[in-house]
Coordinates of C-alpha atoms and ligand atoms in Angstrom, one line a residue:
X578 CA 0.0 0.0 0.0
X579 CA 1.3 3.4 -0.8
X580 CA 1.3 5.7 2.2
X581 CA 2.1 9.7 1.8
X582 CA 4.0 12.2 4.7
X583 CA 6.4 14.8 4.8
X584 CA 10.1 13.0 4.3
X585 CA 12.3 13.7 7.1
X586 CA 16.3 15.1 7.7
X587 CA 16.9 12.0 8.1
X588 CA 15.8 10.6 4.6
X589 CA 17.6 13.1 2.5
X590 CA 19.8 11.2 1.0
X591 CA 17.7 8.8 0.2
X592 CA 15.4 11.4 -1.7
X593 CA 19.0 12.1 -3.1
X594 CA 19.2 8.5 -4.7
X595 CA 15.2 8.4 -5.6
X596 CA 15.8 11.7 -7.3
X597 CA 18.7 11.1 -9.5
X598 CA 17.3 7.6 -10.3
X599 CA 14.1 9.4 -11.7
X600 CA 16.3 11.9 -13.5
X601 CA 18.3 8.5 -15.0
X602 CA 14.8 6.9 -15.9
X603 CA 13.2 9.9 -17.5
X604 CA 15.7 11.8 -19.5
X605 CA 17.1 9.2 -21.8
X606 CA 16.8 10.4 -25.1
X607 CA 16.8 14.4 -24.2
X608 CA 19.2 15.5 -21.9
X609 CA 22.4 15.1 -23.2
X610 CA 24.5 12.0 -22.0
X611 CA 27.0 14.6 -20.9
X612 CA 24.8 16.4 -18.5
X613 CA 23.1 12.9 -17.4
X614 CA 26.7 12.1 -16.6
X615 CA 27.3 14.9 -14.2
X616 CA 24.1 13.6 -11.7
X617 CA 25.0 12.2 -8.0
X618 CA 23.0 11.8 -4.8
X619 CA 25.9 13.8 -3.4
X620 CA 25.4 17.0 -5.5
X621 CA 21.2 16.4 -5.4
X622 CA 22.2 15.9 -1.0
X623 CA 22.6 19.3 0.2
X624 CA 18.9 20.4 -2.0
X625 CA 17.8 17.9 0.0
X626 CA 18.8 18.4 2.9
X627 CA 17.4 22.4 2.5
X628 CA 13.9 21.5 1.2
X629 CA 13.4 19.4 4.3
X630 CA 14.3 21.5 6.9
X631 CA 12.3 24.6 5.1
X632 CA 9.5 25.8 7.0
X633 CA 7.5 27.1 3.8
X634 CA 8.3 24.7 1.3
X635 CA 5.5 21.9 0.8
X636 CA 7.3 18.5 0.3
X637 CA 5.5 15.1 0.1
X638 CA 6.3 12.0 -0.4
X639 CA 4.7 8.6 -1.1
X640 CA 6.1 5.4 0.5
X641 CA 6.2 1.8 -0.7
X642 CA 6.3 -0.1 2.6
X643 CA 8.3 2.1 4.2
X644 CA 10.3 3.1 0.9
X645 CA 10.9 6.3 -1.0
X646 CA 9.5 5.8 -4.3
X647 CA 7.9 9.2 -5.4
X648 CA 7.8 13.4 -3.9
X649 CA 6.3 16.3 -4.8
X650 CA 7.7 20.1 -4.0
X651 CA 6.0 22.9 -4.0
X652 CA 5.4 26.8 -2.7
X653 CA 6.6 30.1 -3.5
X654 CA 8.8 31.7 -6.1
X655 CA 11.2 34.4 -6.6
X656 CA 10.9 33.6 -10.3
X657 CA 8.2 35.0 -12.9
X658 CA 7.1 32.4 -15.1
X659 CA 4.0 34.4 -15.5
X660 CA 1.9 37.8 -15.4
X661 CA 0.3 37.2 -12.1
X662 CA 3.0 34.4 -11.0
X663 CA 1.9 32.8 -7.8
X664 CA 2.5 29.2 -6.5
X665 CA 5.5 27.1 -8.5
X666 CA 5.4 23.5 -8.7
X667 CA 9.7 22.9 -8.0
X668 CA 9.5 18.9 -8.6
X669 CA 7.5 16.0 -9.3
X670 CA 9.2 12.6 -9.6
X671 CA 7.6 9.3 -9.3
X672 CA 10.2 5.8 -9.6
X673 CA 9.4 4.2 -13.2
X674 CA 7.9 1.0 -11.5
X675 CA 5.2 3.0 -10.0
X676 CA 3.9 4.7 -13.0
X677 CA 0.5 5.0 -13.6
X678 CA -1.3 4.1 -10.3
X679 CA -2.4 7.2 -9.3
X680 CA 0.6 8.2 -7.4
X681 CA 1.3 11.5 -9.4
X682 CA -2.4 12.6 -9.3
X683 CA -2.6 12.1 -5.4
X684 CA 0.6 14.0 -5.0
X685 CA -0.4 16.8 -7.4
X686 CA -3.9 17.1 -5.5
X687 CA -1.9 17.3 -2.4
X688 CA 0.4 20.6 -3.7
X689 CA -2.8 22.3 -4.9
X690 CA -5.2 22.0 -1.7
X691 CA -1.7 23.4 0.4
X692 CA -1.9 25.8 -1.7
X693 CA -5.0 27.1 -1.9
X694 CA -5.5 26.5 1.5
X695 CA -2.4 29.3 2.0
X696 CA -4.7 31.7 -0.1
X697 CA -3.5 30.7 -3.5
X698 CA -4.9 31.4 -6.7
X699 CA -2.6 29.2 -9.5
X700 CA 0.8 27.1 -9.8
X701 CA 2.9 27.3 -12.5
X702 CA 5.1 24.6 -13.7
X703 CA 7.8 24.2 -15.9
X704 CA 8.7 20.8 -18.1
X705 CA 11.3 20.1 -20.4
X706 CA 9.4 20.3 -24.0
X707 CA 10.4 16.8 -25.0
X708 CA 9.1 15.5 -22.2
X709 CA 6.0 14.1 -24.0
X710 CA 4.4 12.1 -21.4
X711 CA 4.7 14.2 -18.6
X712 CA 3.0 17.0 -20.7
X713 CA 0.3 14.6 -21.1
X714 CA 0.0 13.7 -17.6
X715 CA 0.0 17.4 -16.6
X716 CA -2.8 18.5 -19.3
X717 CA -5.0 15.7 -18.1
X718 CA -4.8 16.8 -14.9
X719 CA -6.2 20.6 -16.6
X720 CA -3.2 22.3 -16.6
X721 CA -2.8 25.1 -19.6
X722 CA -0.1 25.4 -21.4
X723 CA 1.1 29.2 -21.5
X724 CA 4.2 29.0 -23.5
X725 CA 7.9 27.7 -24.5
X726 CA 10.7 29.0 -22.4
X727 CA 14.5 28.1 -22.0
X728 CA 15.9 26.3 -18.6
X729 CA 19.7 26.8 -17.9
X730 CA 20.4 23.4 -16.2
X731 CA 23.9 24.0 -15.8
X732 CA 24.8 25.7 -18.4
X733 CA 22.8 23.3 -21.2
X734 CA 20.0 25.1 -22.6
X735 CA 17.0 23.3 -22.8
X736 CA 13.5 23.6 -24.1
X737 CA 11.4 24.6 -21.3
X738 CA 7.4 24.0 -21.9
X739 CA 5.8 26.1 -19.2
X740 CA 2.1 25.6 -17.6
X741 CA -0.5 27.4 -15.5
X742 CA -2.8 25.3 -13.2
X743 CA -5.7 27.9 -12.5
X744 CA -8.4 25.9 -10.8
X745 CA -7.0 24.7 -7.9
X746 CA -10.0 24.1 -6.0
X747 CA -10.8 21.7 -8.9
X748 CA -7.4 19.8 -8.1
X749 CA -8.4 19.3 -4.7
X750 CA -9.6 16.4 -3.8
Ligands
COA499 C1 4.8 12.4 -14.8 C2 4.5 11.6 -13.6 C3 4.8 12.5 -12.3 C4 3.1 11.1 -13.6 O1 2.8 10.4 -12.4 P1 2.0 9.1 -12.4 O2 1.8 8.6 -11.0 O3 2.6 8.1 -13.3 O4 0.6 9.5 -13.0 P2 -0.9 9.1 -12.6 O5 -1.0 7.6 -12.4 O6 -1.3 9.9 -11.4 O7 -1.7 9.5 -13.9 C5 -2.8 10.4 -13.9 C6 -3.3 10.6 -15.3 O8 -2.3 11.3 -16.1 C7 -2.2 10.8 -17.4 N1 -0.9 10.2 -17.6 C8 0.0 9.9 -16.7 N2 1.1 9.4 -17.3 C9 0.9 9.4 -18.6 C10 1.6 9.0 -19.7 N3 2.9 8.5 -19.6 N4 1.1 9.1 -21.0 C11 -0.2 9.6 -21.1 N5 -1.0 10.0 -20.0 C12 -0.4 9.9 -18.8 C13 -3.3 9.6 -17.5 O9 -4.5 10.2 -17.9 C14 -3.4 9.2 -16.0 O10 -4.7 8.7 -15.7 P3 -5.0 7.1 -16.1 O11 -3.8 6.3 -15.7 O12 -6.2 6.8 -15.3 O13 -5.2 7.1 -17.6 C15 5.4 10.3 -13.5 O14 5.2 9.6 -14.7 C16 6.9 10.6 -13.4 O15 7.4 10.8 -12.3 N6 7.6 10.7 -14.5 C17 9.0 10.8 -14.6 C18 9.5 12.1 -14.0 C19 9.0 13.3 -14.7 O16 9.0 13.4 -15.9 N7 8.5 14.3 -13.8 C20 8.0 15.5 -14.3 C21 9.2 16.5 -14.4 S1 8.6 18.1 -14.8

């Protein structure tokens, strides 16, 4: 049974692992190899380490019998990915072998009633543009496309595909 909470200090590294292994898993084909070559748990630890000791940042994770196999991060941004920018989506990343059961719909649903709950109105989101079934997964759960940007992940310039939720009481479970 999957089982969702806040990850603790304690766990960051292996969030660390879970999230380099989702990068591995998902970006075959368009991230270059060189940039895929560059990823560790130890760069991804100290991230880690921050997001779950920040008192504002919503972080969720689901659990497989006690394991890490999926998180969510969400909240504020200094960034403007829009006109009226207000919540950010930071990360979603879900282990391959857990695909499709729901897991990314409960965690999303989870993001959106924080925050809404806070007062928020919309959360933005940012994909890479070849990441065809992610895009999918986000416009069935009514997210709008707004338009194509460019994200700097260390220094490689990628296609960027940017997206509004709106309706977050909809989200909500
Ligand atoms: C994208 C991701 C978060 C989706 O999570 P998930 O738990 O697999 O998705 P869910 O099971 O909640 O799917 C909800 C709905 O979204 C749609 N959907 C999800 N994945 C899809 C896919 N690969 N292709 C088409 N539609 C998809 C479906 O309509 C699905 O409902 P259904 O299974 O009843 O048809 C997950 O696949 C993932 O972690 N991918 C790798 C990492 C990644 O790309 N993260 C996003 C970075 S911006």
């Amino acid at each position: 049974m999957i089982e969702y909470r806040r990850p603790r200090l304690d766990e960051a590294e292996a969030f660390a692992a879970l999230h380099v292994q989702c990068w591995r898993e998902a970006y075959v084909g368009f991230v270059p190899p060189e940039l895929m070559s560059t990823f560790s748990t130890e760069r991804r630890l100290p991230m880690w380490r921050a997001v779950t000791t920040h008192p504002e940042r919503f972080v969720l994770a689901a659990y497989d019998e006690g394991k890490p196999v999926g998180f969510v991060i969400s909240g504020s941004t200094d960034e403007k990915h829009i006109e009226n920018q207000d919540g950010h989506l930071w990360a979603i990343y879900i282990a391959s072998k857990y695909h499709r059961i729901g897991i990314g719909r409960e965690l999303i649903a989870a993001a959106a009633a924080d925050w809404f709950a806070k007062g928020g109105k919309s959360i933005t989101l940012g994909v890479l543009a070849k990441n065809a079934s992610a895009r999918l997964f986000y416009e069935k759960l009514g997210a709008r496309f707004v338009k194509t940007s460019t994200y700097d992940w260390d220094g490689y310039k990628l296609d960027d595909a940017i997206y509004v939720f709106e309706d977050l009481a909809f989200l909500t479970p």
